[in-house]
Coordinates of N, CA and C in Angstrom, one line a residue:
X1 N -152.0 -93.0 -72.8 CA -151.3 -94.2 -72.9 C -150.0 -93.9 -73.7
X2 N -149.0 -94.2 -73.2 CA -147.6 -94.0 -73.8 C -147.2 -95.5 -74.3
X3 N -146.4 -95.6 -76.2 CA -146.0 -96.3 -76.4 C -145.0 -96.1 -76.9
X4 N -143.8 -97.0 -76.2 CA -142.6 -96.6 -76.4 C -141.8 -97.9 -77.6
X5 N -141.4 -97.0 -79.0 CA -140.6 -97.9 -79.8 C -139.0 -97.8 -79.6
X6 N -138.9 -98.7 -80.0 CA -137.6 -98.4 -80.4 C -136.7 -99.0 -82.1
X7 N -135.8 -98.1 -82.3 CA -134.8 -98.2 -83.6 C -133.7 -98.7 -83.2
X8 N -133.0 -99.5 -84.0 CA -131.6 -99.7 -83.8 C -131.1 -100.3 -85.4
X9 N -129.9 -98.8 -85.7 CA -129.7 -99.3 -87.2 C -128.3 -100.3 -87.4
X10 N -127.8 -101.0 -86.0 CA -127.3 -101.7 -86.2 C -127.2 -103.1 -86.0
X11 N -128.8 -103.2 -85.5 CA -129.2 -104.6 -85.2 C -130.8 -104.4 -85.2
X12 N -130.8 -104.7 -86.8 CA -132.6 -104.4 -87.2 C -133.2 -105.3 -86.5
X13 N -133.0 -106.6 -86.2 CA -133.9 -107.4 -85.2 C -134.7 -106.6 -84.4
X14 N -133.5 -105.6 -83.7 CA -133.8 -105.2 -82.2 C -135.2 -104.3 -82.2
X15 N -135.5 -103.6 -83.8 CA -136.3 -102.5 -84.0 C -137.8 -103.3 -83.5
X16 N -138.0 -102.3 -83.2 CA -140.0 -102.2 -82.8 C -140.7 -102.7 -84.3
X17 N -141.5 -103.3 -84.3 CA -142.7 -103.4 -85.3 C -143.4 -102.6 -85.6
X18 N -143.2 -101.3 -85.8 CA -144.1 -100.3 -86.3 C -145.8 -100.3 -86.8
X19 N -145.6 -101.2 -87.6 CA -147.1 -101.5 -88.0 C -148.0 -102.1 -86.8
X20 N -147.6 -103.2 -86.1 CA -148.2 -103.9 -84.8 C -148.3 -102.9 -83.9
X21 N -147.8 -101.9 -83.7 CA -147.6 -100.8 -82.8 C -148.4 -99.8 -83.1
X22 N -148.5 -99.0 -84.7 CA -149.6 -98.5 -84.9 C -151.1 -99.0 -85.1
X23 N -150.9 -100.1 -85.1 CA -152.2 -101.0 -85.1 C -153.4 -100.6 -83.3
X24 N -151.9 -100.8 -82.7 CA -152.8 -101.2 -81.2 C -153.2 -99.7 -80.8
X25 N -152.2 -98.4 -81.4 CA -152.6 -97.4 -81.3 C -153.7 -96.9 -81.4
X26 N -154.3 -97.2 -82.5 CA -156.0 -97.1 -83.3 C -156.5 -97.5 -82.6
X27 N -156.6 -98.9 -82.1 CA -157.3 -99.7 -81.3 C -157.5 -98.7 -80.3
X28 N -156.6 -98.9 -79.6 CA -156.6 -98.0 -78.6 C -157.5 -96.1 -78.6
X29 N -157.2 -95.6 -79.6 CA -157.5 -94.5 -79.6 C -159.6 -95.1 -80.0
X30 N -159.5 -95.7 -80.7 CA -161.3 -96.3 -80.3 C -161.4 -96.1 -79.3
X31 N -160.7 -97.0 -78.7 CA -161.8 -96.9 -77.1 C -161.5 -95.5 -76.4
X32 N -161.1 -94.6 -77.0 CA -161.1 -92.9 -76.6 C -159.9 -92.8 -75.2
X33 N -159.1 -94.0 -75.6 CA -158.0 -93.1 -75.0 C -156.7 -92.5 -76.2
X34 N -155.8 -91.8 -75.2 CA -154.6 -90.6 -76.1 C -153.7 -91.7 -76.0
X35 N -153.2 -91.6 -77.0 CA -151.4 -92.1 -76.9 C -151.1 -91.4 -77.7
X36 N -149.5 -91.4 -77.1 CA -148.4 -90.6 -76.9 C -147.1 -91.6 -77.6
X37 N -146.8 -91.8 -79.2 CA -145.7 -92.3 -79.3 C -144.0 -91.7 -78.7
X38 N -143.7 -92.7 -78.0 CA -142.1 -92.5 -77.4 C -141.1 -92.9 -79.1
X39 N -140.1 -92.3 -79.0 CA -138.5 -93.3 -79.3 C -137.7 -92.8 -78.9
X40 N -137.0 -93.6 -79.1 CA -135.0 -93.7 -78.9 C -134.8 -92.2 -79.9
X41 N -133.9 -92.0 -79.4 CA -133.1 -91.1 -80.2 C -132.9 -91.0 -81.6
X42 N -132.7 -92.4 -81.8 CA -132.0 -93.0 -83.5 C -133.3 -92.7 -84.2
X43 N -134.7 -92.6 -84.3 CA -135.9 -92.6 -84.9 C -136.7 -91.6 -84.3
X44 N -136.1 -90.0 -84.6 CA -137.3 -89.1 -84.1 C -138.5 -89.1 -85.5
X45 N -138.0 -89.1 -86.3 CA -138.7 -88.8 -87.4 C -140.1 -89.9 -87.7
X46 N -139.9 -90.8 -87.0 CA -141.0 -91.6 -87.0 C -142.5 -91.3 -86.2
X47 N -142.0 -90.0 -84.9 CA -142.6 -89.6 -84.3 C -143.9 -88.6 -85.0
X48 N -143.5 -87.7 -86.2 CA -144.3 -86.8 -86.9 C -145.3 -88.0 -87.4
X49 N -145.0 -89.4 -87.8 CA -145.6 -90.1 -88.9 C -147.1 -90.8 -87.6
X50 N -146.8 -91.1 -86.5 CA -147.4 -91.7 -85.5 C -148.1 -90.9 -84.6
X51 N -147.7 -89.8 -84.1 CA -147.9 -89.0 -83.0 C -149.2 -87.8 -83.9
X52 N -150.3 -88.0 -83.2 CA -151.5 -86.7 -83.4 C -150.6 -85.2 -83.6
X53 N -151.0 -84.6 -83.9 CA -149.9 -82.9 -83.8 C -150.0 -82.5 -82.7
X54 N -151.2 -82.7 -81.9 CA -151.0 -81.6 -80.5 C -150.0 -82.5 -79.3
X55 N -149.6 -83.7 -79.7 CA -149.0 -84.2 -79.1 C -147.2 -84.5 -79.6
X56 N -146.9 -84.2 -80.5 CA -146.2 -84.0 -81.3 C -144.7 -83.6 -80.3
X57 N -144.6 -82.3 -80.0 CA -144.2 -82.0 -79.1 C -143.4 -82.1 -77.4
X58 N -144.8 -82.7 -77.2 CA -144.5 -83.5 -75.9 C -143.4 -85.0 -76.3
X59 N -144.0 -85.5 -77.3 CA -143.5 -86.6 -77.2 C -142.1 -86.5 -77.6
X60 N -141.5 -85.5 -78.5 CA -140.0 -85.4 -78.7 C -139.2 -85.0 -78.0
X61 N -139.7 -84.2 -77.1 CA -139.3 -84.0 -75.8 C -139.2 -84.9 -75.2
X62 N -140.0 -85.7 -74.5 CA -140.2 -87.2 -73.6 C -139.0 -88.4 -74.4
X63 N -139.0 -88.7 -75.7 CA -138.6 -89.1 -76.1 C -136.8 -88.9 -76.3
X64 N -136.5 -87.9 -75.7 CA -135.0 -86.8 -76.0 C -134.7 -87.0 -74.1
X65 N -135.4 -86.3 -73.4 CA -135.0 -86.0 -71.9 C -135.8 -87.2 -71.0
X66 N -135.5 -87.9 -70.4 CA -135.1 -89.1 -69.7 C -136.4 -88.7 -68.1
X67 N -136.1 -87.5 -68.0 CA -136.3 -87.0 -66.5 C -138.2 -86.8 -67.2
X68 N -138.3 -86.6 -68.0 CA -139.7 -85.8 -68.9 C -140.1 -87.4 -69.5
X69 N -139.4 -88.6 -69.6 CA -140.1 -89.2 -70.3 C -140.6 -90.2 -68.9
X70 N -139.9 -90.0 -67.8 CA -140.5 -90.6 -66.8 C -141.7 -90.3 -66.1
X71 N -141.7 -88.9 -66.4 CA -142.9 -87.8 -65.5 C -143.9 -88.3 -66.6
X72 N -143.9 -88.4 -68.0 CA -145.1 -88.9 -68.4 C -145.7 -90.3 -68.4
X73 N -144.3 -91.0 -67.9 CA -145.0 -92.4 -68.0 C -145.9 -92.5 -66.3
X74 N -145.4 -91.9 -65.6 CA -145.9 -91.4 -64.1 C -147.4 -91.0 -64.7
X75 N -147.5 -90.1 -65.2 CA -148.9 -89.6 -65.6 C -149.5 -90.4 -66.7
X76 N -149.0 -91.1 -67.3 CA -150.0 -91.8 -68.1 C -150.8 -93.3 -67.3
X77 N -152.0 -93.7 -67.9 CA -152.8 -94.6 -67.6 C -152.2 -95.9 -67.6
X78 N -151.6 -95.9 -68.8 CA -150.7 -97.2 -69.1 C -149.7 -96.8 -70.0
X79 N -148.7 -98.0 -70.2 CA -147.0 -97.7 -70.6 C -147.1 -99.2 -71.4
X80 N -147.2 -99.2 -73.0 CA -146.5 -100.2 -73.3 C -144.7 -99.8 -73.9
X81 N -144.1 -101.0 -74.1 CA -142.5 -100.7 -74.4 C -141.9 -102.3 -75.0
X82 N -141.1 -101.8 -76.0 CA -140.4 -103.0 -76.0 C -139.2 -103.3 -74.9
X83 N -138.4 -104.3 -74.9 CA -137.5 -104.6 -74.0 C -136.3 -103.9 -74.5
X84 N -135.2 -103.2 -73.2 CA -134.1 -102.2 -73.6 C -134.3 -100.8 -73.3
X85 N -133.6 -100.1 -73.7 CA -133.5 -99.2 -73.1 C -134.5 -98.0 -72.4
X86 N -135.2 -98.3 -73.9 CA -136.9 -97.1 -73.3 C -137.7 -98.1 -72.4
X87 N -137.3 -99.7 -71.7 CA -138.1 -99.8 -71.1 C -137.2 -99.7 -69.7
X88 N -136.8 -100.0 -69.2 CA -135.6 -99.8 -67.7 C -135.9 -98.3 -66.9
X89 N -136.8 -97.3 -67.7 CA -137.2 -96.7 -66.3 C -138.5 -97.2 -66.2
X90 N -139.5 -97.8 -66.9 CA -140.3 -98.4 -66.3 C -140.6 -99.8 -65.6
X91 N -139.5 -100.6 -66.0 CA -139.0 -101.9 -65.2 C -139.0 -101.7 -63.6
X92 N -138.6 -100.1 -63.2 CA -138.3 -100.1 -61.8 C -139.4 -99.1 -61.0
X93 N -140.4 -99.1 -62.1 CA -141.5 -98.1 -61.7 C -142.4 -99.2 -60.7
X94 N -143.4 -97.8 -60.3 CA -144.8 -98.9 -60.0 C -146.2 -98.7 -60.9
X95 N -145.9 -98.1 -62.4 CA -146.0 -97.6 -63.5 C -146.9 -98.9 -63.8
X96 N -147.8 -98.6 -64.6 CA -148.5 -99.9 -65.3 C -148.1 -100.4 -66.3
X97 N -147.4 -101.1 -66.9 CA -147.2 -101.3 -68.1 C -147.2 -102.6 -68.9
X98 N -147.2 -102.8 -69.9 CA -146.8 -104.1 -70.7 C -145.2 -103.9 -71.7
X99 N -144.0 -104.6 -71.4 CA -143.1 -104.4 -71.9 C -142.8 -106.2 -72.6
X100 N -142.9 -105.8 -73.9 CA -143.1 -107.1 -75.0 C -141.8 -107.8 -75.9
X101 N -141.7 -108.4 -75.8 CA -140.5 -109.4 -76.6 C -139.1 -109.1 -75.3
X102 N -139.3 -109.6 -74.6 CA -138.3 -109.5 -73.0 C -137.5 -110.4 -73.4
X103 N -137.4 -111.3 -74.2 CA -136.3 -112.4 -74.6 C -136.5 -112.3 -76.2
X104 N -135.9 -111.4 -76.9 CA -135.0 -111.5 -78.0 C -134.7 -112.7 -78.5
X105 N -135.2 -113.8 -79.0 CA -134.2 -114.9 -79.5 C -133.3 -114.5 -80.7
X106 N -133.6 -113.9 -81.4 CA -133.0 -113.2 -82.6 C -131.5 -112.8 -82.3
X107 N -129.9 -113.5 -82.0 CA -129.0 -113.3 -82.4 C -129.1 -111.8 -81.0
X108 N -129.5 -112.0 -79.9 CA -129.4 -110.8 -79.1 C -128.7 -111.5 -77.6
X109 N -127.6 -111.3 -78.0 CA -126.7 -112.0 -76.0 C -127.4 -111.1 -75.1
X110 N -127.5 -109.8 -74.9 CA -127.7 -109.0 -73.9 C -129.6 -109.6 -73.3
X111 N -130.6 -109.8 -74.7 CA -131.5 -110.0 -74.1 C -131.9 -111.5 -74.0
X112 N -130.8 -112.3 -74.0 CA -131.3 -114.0 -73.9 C -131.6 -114.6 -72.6
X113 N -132.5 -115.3 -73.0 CA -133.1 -116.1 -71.4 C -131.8 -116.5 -70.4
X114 N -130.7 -116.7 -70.4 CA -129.7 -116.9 -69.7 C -129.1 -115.6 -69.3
X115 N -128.9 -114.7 -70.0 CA -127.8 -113.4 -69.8 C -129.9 -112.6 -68.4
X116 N -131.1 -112.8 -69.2 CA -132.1 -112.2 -68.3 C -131.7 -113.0 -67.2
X117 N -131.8 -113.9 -66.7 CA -131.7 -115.1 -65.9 C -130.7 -114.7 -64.7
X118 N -129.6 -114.0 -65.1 CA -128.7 -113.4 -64.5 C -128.3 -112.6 -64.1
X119 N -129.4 -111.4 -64.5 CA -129.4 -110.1 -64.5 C -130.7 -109.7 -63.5
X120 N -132.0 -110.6 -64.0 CA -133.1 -110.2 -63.1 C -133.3 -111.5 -62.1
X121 N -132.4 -112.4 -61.9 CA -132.8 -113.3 -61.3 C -134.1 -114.1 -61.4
X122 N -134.8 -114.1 -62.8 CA -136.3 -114.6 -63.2 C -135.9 -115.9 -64.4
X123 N -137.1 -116.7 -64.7 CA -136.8 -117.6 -65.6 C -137.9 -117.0 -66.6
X124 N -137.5 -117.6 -67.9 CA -138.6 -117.8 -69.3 C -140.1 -117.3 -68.5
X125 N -140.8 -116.7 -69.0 CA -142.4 -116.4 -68.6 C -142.6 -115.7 -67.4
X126 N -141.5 -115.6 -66.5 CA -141.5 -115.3 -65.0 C -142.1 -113.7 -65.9
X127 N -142.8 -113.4 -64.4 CA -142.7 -111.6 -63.6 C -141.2 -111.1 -63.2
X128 N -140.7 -109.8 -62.8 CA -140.3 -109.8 -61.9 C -141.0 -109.8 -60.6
X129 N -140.1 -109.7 -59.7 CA -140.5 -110.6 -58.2 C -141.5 -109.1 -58.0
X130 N -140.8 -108.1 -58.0 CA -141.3 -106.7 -57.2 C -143.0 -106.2 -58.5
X131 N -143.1 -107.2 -59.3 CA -143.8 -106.8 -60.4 C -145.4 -106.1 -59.3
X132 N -146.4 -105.4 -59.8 CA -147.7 -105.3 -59.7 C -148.6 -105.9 -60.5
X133 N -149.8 -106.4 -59.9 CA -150.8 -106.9 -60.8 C -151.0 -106.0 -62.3
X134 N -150.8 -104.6 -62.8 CA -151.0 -104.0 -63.5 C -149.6 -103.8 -64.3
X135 N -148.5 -104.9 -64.8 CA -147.4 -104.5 -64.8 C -146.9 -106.2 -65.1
X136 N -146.7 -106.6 -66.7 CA -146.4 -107.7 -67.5 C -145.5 -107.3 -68.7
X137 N -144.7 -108.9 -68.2 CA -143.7 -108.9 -69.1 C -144.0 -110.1 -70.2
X138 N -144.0 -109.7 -71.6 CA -144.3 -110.4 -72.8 C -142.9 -110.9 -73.2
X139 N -142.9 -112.3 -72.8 CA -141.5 -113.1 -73.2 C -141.3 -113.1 -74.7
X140 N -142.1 -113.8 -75.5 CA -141.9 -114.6 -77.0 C -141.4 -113.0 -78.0
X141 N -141.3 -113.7 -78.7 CA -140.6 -112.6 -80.2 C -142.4 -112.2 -80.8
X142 N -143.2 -113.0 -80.7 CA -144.4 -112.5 -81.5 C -144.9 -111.8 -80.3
X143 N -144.0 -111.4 -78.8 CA -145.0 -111.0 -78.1 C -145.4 -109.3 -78.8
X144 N -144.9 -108.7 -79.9 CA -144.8 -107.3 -80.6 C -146.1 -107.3 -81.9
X145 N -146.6 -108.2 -81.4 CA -148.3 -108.5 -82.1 C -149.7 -107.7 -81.7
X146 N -150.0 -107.1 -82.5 CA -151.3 -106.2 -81.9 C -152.6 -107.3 -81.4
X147 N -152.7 -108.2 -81.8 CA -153.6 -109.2 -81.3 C -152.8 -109.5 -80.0
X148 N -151.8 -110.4 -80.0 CA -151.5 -110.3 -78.4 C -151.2 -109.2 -77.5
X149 N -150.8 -108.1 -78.1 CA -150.8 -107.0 -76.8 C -152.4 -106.6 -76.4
X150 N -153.5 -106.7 -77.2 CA -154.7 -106.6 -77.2 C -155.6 -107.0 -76.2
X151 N -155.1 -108.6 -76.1 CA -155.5 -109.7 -74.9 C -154.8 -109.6 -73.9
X152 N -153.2 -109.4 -73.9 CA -152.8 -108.9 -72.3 C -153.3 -107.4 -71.9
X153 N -153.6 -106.4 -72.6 CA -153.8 -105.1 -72.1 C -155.2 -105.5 -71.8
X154 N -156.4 -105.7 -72.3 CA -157.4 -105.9 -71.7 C -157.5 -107.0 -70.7
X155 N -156.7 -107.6 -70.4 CA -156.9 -108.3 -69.0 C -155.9 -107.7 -67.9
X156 N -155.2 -107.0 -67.9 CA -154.6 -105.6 -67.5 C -155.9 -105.0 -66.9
X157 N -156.5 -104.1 -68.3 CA -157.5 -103.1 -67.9 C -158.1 -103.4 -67.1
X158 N -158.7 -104.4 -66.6 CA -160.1 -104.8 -65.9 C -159.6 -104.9 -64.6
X159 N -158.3 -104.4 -64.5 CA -158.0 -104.4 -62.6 C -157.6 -103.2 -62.5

């Protein structure tokens, strides 16, 4: 399972929730699956702090080359991601994923329900049209909550 954060030191809103993120990791690694933390460019160093060591590796790589971060999201089971840039090659996959906080209210034009609205042709809560059953978009700002990505990934899993 790949999860992809992201950094932005010029609009801290935009940043991933680290803790909620390593939360679902654990979780996750219970029930005996791998993840693979992703970032952005701006935050490799967060990778040593999140990422197991044998994976370490892979993921700075994946995280750095575009073509390598796609092949693993291809090979991984599931793909969570915030909304932006680490998530847009999985937006157009047929990748399984959960991609969380899709509407920014936080002081963000590029991700507001009107600028999405116009871009993906979807409203508030929508799918996209081409979505898969195994493949959800988390609208709200608390969608970056380890309790809620918990309850959409396990009703995910069971298909």
């Amino acid at each position: 399972i790949t999860i992809s954060l992201k950094y932005n030191s010029y609009k801290r809103f935009a940043s991933s929730k680290i803790e909620e993120w390593r939360k679902l990791g654990k979780w996750l690694e219970s029930k005996n699956y791998n993840v693979i933390y992703l970032s952005d460019i701006e935050n490799f160093e967060i990778l040593s702090q999140l990422n197991k060591q044998e994976f370490l590796s892979v993921s700075t790589i994946c995280s750095y080359d575009l073509e390598m971060r796609n092949s693993l999201y291809d090979l991984a089971y599931f793909n969570f991601s915030v909304n932006g840039g680490t998530a847009q090659i999985l937006i157009h996959s047929n990748n399984s994923y959960i991609i969380s906080r899709f509407n920014n209210t936080e002081n963000s034009s590029t991700e507001s329900t009107e600028n999405i609205k116009n871009t993906y042709g979807i409203d508030k809560n929508d799918n996209l049209p081409f979505s898969t059953n195994t493949q959800k978009i988390l609208w709200d700002d608390s969608s970056e909550n380890f309790d809620y990505l918990k309850v959409h990934f396990e009703k995910l899993e069971k298909k």
